Structures are given as structure tokens and as C-alpha cells.
Amino acid sequence: MKEQIAAIQTEALARISAAEDERMLEDARVAVLGKKGSLTLAAAGIKDVPKEEKAAVGQLLNAARTEITAALESKQLALREIADRAALAGIDPTLPGRPILTGALHPLTQIRDEAIRILRRMGFALADGPEIEDEFHCFDALNTPADHPARNEKDTFYFDSGKLLRTHTSSVQIRTMESATPPVRIIAPGSAYRRDEIDATHLSVFNQLEGLYVAEDVSLPDLKGTLEYFLRELFGTSTEVRFRPHFFPFTEPSFEIDVKLQVKGQAPRWIEVAGCGMVDPAVFDSINKGRKDDAFNPDKVTGFAFGMGLDRLAMIRWGIKDIRLLIENDVRFLKQFA
Ligand code: PHE
């Protein structure tokens, strides 16, 4: 028995040291220590060993198992190291890793999303309409007479068909009222187009956010409160907001809204951010005529509307001095908003 154990041990150690890969090593392990392995079977024979030798044979068996197990483990480590080295051949693991580049939202997207979030909290739902509009939705239904300067070819992009690129998002007010019934409380962010000379504060494509609230008893204080709250949420609770009388064909009374802002190192100054007003009853009349009903009866419902320039809001928020930066996609500029 003792010789048998010694022979098993010698053979096992030889096979382990000759193993060329983990597969061969595993085969060697199973052949000795597996259920039907040579050492396992030999150990089963201990019941036939005379009593007085049992202890010595047991010790030998244990020693053999310990040594074989240790040989298996160290051979496995050695084989893994060889495999790792082969896998890394030709690769320099000391080189710095490649950074994972993360993108970020464009500042216009950020300010638009934030504006939407604030207004949705106040109960405004999203609405939209086409950017290629007709004169009716862009002007006539908004009480804008044919000789109004905004309708001039010099100010508006017209197609040969007579359609045009909408000059403001106010057309969505009309499209919404054509199909909804009061109460109506919507916002419509989107592009608007004007034939402006392009400079640091003007582009021919810009972004607006329109708002419309029509219900019973909507009043001027509702308009003021809503927009003051909105602008203070956006620019900080202590932001001063001013309503300056103005004229729009589709609202009466009408206002322009300024916020007072302090740009670093400069005296605080008023900056215009939006136009607004109470929906002119003439607009309701036109809607009712088109719908052939009385859903927007000016004796029963009132409303306010507002439109603001999202590009302008972004420029104010981040102190951007040239609107053209917003469309140039210069990564050095965009990175600052990541
Ligand atoms: N549409 C106007 C503009 O583009 C803004 C406005 C919207 C004014 C709604 C009043 C009400 O200047």
C-alpha cells in the first residue's frame, strides 16, 4: 500500500508538471483526486490495511493529497500567468486608458426643458403646430391687418404657394382654439422665422415659447402672477420683473416684459424677454366664426397669451453675448454647458 501511494504521488506530480494548459491540468486532477481517481480508490482500500498500520497509511494518504493539491494550485497559477502574458502580447498595459466621452444637452434644449417643466407644474399642456403656415393662422386670425409691416415680403419668408414660414408661435394659439374648448391652457415651444439681418442678437431662425390660457374669469393679475412666478423660477426669486405697455394686434391690453439683470461688472439693466397681453375679443370672434359655434364667446371667457424668445432667455441665463454661438455647434462653446 505504501509503495502504491508513493507511485500514485510520483505519477500525479509528473503529469501535473507536464500539463500544458488548464484543460490538461483538470484532466490530471480528475485522474488522481476525482471520484474514480487513483488516490481516491487507493484511500478506499484502507479498510483492508492491518490495524496497526492504519494510522501510518492514513498519514501517507493525507500527505500525498496535500502535496498533489498544492502542486495543482501552483501549476494553475503558472498556467494563468502564461495565458495572461500571451493575451497581452503586443499591448502596452501602462498606456493611459481612453476617456469615455459624455455628451450634454445644448443650452437651448436645457432652457426650453426648464421652461416647460415650470409651466407644466402650473397646469400648462404642450401643444404644437406647423412651421410652414398660411397667412390666415399666422396673421388674419390673429387680427393682423393685411397692411401690417410684419406681413411685408421684406420681413417674412413666403413660398410661391402663398404659404410662409411662421413669424411667431402665436399661430399655435389659433390652431389650438380651432379644435379645443375652454378651459384651454397650453404652451407651444418651437421655431419662428424672420427675414432679419443676421447679427449678434438676430438670426433668421429663432426659438419661441408661446402660452395661452383661456377660461372664465382669466384676468390681467393672472397673467402678471403667472409670468412673474415663471421668470423668478427661471432667474431667481429676487429677479425684478417689469410690464411695459406695448401693442400687439391680437392682445388688448398688451405688454412687453423686461427682467432686471446684473451682468458681472456692469450696472443692472432691463432686458426684454417676452410679449404678452389679454386675448383680444376680435380673435375669439374669428375663432367662433371658423368653428361655427360659440365656444369662445367673449362675453363668457377671457384669456391671456404670451410669447418669449428662448434664445434670448439662454443668452441671459449664461451671459452669452452672440446669438450665433447657439447655432454654430463649436464644441469649445458647447462644452461649457456640459
Ligand atoms: N407673437 C409675439 C411676438 O412674436 C409675442 C406675443 C405672443 C405677444 C403672445 C402677445 C401674446 O413678438
XYZ file of C-alpha atoms and ligand atoms in Angstrom:
350
model
C 0.000 0.000 0.000
C 2.778 2.405 0.927
C 4.558 1.800 -2.373
C 1.283 2.147 -4.235
C 0.682 5.572 -2.659
C 4.217 6.688 -3.453
C 3.803 5.552 -7.060
C 0.465 7.399 -7.434
C 2.066 10.522 -5.997
C 5.073 10.417 -8.320
C 2.936 9.828 -11.353
C 0.480 12.559 -10.429
C 3.212 15.147 -9.844
C 4.815 14.273 -13.165
C 1.505 14.637 -15.002
C 0.805 17.956 -13.298
C 4.145 19.394 -14.188
C 3.756 18.217 -17.803
C 0.295 19.855 -18.208
C 0.407 22.457 -20.960
C -2.917 24.120 -20.342
C -5.736 24.264 -17.829
C -7.680 21.568 -19.619
C -4.787 19.067 -19.238
C -4.347 20.114 -15.620
C -8.017 19.480 -14.904
C -7.744 16.020 -16.517
C -4.762 15.284 -14.269
C -6.721 16.403 -11.193
C -9.702 14.178 -12.052
C -7.408 11.196 -12.713
C -5.967 11.361 -9.179
C -8.480 13.122 -6.927
C -11.759 12.628 -8.851
C -14.455 10.179 -7.681
C -12.719 7.355 -9.513
C -9.255 8.887 -9.246
C -6.262 6.717 -8.371
C -5.727 8.271 -4.937
C -9.435 8.181 -4.130
C -9.592 4.479 -4.976
C -6.395 3.784 -3.008
C -7.856 5.585 0.002
C -10.908 3.308 -0.185
C -8.538 0.342 0.254
C -7.525 1.498 3.768
C -10.243 -0.683 5.272
C -8.165 -3.768 4.343
C -4.968 -2.459 5.924
C -3.956 -4.192 9.209
C -4.989 -2.248 12.272
C -1.514 -1.352 13.468
C -0.546 0.143 10.072
C -3.748 2.066 9.514
C -2.500 5.270 11.150
C 0.747 5.342 9.162
C -1.000 4.613 5.846
C -3.626 7.265 6.651
C -0.887 9.803 7.226
C 0.755 8.921 3.938
C -2.547 9.288 2.100
C -3.122 12.731 3.622
C 0.401 13.878 2.867
C 0.074 12.705 -0.741
C -3.257 14.522 -1.150
C -1.834 17.738 0.348
C 1.194 17.712 -1.875
C -0.780 16.931 -5.035
C -3.325 19.667 -4.254
C -0.550 22.209 -3.677
C 1.097 21.185 -6.962
C -2.240 21.583 -8.793
C -2.721 25.073 -7.383
C 0.713 26.389 -8.155
C 0.636 24.884 -11.647
C -2.716 26.562 -12.251
C -1.297 29.957 -11.252
C 1.689 29.423 -13.517
C -0.523 28.429 -16.475
C -2.764 31.513 -15.966
C 0.207 33.788 -15.910
C 1.435 32.356 -19.188
C -2.049 32.744 -20.718
C -2.287 36.367 -19.473
C 1.065 37.204 -20.878
C 0.099 35.729 -24.247
C -3.135 37.730 -24.250
C -1.234 40.945 -23.559
C 1.481 40.328 -26.130
C 1.880 43.485 -28.214
C -0.269 45.557 -25.845
C 1.204 48.159 -23.506
C -0.933 47.998 -20.356
C 0.863 51.009 -18.890
C -0.652 53.350 -21.513
C -3.354 55.640 -20.107
C -6.941 54.451 -20.750
C -9.228 56.011 -23.319
C -11.557 58.527 -21.681
C -15.298 57.864 -22.043
C -16.710 60.980 -23.703
C -20.112 62.001 -22.383
C -22.393 64.299 -24.302
C -24.541 67.065 -22.867
C -27.708 68.887 -23.798
C -27.465 72.048 -25.890
C -28.070 75.210 -23.817
C -31.222 75.934 -25.820
C -32.552 72.484 -25.055
C -31.715 72.967 -21.397
C -33.533 76.286 -21.098
C -36.510 75.033 -23.114
C -36.869 71.938 -20.946
C -36.623 74.008 -17.796
C -39.257 76.471 -19.040
C -41.570 73.593 -19.953
C -41.050 71.991 -16.550
C -42.000 75.163 -14.683
C -45.064 75.868 -16.841
C -46.294 72.277 -16.729
C -46.251 72.485 -12.950
C -48.674 75.399 -13.365
C -51.021 73.265 -15.449
C -49.982 74.164 -18.998
C -50.042 71.294 -21.504
C -47.801 71.026 -24.560
C -49.239 71.880 -27.970
C -47.755 72.400 -31.394
C -48.448 73.454 -34.935
C -46.753 73.570 -38.352
C -43.745 75.764 -39.103
C -44.943 76.193 -42.707
C -48.079 78.200 -42.057
C -50.718 80.036 -44.007
C -51.462 83.741 -43.725
C -54.730 83.004 -42.006
C -53.215 81.271 -38.953
C -50.156 83.498 -38.774
C -51.853 86.848 -39.308
C -55.559 87.148 -40.198
C -56.922 85.049 -37.346
C -54.588 86.985 -35.062
C -56.299 90.225 -36.001
C -53.302 91.381 -38.009
C -54.435 93.533 -40.976
C -53.115 92.990 -44.487
C -51.055 96.172 -44.384
C -49.289 95.332 -41.108
C -45.484 95.590 -41.516
C -44.919 92.044 -40.186
C -46.697 90.733 -43.294
C -44.276 92.515 -45.586
C -42.216 90.429 -48.019
C -39.162 92.104 -46.566
C -39.883 90.706 -43.102
C -41.417 87.307 -43.804
C -40.312 84.295 -45.851
C -43.094 83.495 -48.340
C -43.346 80.462 -50.597
C -44.642 80.790 -54.152
C -47.735 78.923 -52.986
C -48.573 81.833 -50.703
C -47.664 79.833 -47.599
C -44.991 81.211 -45.284
C -42.547 80.283 -42.541
C -44.321 81.242 -39.349
C -43.017 84.518 -37.938
C -44.073 83.608 -34.413
C -45.516 80.684 -32.496
C -48.751 82.621 -31.944
C -50.264 80.640 -34.846
C -50.458 77.716 -32.406
C -52.917 79.756 -30.309
C -55.266 79.735 -33.301
C -54.725 76.070 -34.184
C -55.412 75.089 -30.575
C -58.605 77.129 -30.245
C -59.909 75.756 -33.532
C -60.275 72.334 -32.015
C -60.304 72.661 -28.209
C -62.979 74.050 -25.908
C -62.267 76.211 -22.861
C -60.641 75.928 -20.428
C -57.544 75.907 -22.611
C -54.110 76.103 -21.033
C -51.253 75.350 -23.435
C -47.640 76.145 -24.167
C -46.007 75.688 -27.552
C -42.235 75.867 -27.896
C -40.886 75.958 -31.435
C -39.018 77.712 -34.217
C -40.010 81.009 -35.803
C -38.570 82.712 -38.878
C -37.970 86.319 -39.862
C -36.019 88.000 -42.648
C -33.778 89.756 -40.175
C -30.264 90.944 -40.872
C -28.097 88.412 -39.019
C -26.003 89.928 -36.223
C -25.080 89.298 -32.581
C -28.716 89.480 -31.460
C -30.653 88.377 -34.572
C -30.946 85.153 -36.543
C -33.425 84.362 -39.295
C -34.424 81.231 -37.367
C -35.021 81.571 -33.677
C -36.953 79.871 -30.925
C -40.056 80.973 -29.096
C -42.314 79.613 -26.417
C -45.963 80.526 -26.744
C -48.502 80.358 -23.940
C -52.296 80.622 -23.937
C -54.796 80.422 -21.104
C -58.493 80.818 -21.834
C -61.236 80.187 -19.278
C -63.930 82.019 -17.356
C -62.580 84.944 -15.375
C -58.975 84.889 -16.508
C -57.698 88.338 -15.649
C -54.686 90.594 -16.028
C -53.497 89.773 -12.478
C -53.456 86.092 -13.515
C -51.211 86.998 -16.434
C -48.883 89.059 -14.264
C -48.709 86.491 -11.488
C -48.070 83.605 -13.860
C -45.260 85.305 -15.743
C -43.636 86.863 -12.682
C -43.622 83.471 -10.995
C -42.246 81.841 -14.132
C -39.397 84.335 -14.571
C -38.425 84.179 -10.899
C -38.339 80.394 -11.022
C -36.039 80.684 -14.025
C -33.771 83.544 -12.969
C -34.002 83.524 -9.166
C -36.626 84.576 -6.637
C -35.382 88.145 -6.265
C -35.499 88.894 -10.014
C -37.285 92.186 -10.771
C -39.924 91.916 -13.494
C -41.481 94.867 -15.322
C -44.555 95.038 -17.599
C -44.259 97.806 -20.160
C -47.339 98.824 -22.225
C -46.956 97.790 -25.837
C -49.058 96.906 -28.852
C -49.858 93.547 -30.429
C -52.807 93.191 -32.830
C -54.098 90.069 -31.062
C -53.973 91.164 -27.425
C -55.511 94.119 -25.625
C -54.053 95.419 -23.415
C -50.573 94.296 -24.464
C -47.213 94.443 -22.714
C -43.585 93.713 -23.168
C -41.903 92.094 -20.191
C -38.437 93.075 -19.033
C -36.317 91.499 -16.329
C -33.654 93.443 -14.479
C -30.370 91.666 -14.597
C -26.930 92.343 -13.369
C -24.186 91.152 -15.659
C -20.897 90.889 -13.761
C -19.041 94.197 -13.592
C -21.920 96.117 -15.178
C -24.732 98.254 -13.844
C -28.037 96.340 -13.602
C -30.212 96.872 -16.660
C -33.655 95.946 -18.002
C -33.721 93.294 -20.725
C -36.829 92.478 -22.773
C -37.760 88.798 -22.669
C -41.387 88.405 -23.761
C -44.533 89.891 -25.229
C -47.925 89.279 -23.688
C -51.447 90.517 -23.215
C -55.128 89.721 -22.783
C -56.556 87.902 -25.809
C -58.362 90.453 -28.000
C -62.107 89.630 -28.310
C -61.688 90.021 -32.080
C -59.541 86.849 -32.020
C -62.304 84.921 -30.224
C -64.860 86.203 -32.743
C -62.759 84.943 -35.633
C -62.319 81.544 -33.970
C -66.053 81.185 -33.351
C -66.783 82.110 -36.945
C -64.426 79.412 -38.192
C -65.795 76.778 -35.813
C -69.394 77.837 -36.419
C -70.131 77.743 -32.697
C -69.870 79.938 -29.628
C -67.229 78.015 -27.660
C -65.067 81.101 -27.222
C -67.858 83.558 -26.501
C -66.032 86.761 -25.473
C -68.836 87.532 -23.024
C -68.154 84.286 -21.185
C -64.435 83.617 -21.488
C -61.317 85.711 -21.278
C -57.704 84.766 -21.720
C -54.103 85.769 -21.734
C -51.298 84.908 -24.125
C -47.553 85.307 -24.052
C -44.607 84.603 -26.292
C -40.994 84.618 -25.291
C -37.690 84.206 -27.018
C -35.924 81.082 -25.820
C -32.635 82.117 -27.424
C -32.830 85.373 -25.503
C -33.504 83.510 -22.236
C -30.474 81.279 -22.808
C -28.280 84.275 -23.599
C -29.360 85.997 -20.396
C -29.038 82.923 -18.242
C -25.463 82.202 -19.312
C -24.251 85.645 -20.332
C -23.885 84.597 -23.993
C -23.028 87.718 -25.969
C -23.601 86.489 -29.537
C -26.729 84.553 -30.568
C -24.830 82.970 -33.468
C -22.885 80.840 -30.976
C -26.116 78.946 -30.369
C -26.189 77.517 -33.901
C -22.515 77.192 -34.796
C -22.015 73.896 -32.954
C -18.497 74.835 -31.898
C -17.530 72.189 -29.360
C -15.385 74.655 -27.421
C -18.547 76.679 -26.788
C -20.911 73.760 -26.178
C -18.530 72.052 -23.726
C -19.121 74.852 -21.246
C -22.694 73.674 -20.719
C -21.840 70.029 -20.060
N -46.041 86.801 -31.052
C -45.457 87.937 -30.410
C -44.055 88.162 -30.993
O -43.525 87.281 -31.649
C -45.342 87.746 -28.901
C -46.669 87.640 -28.232
C -47.250 86.402 -28.011
C -47.321 88.762 -27.796
C -48.458 86.287 -27.357
C -48.529 88.680 -27.147
C -49.075 87.440 -26.923
O -43.466 89.201 -30.810
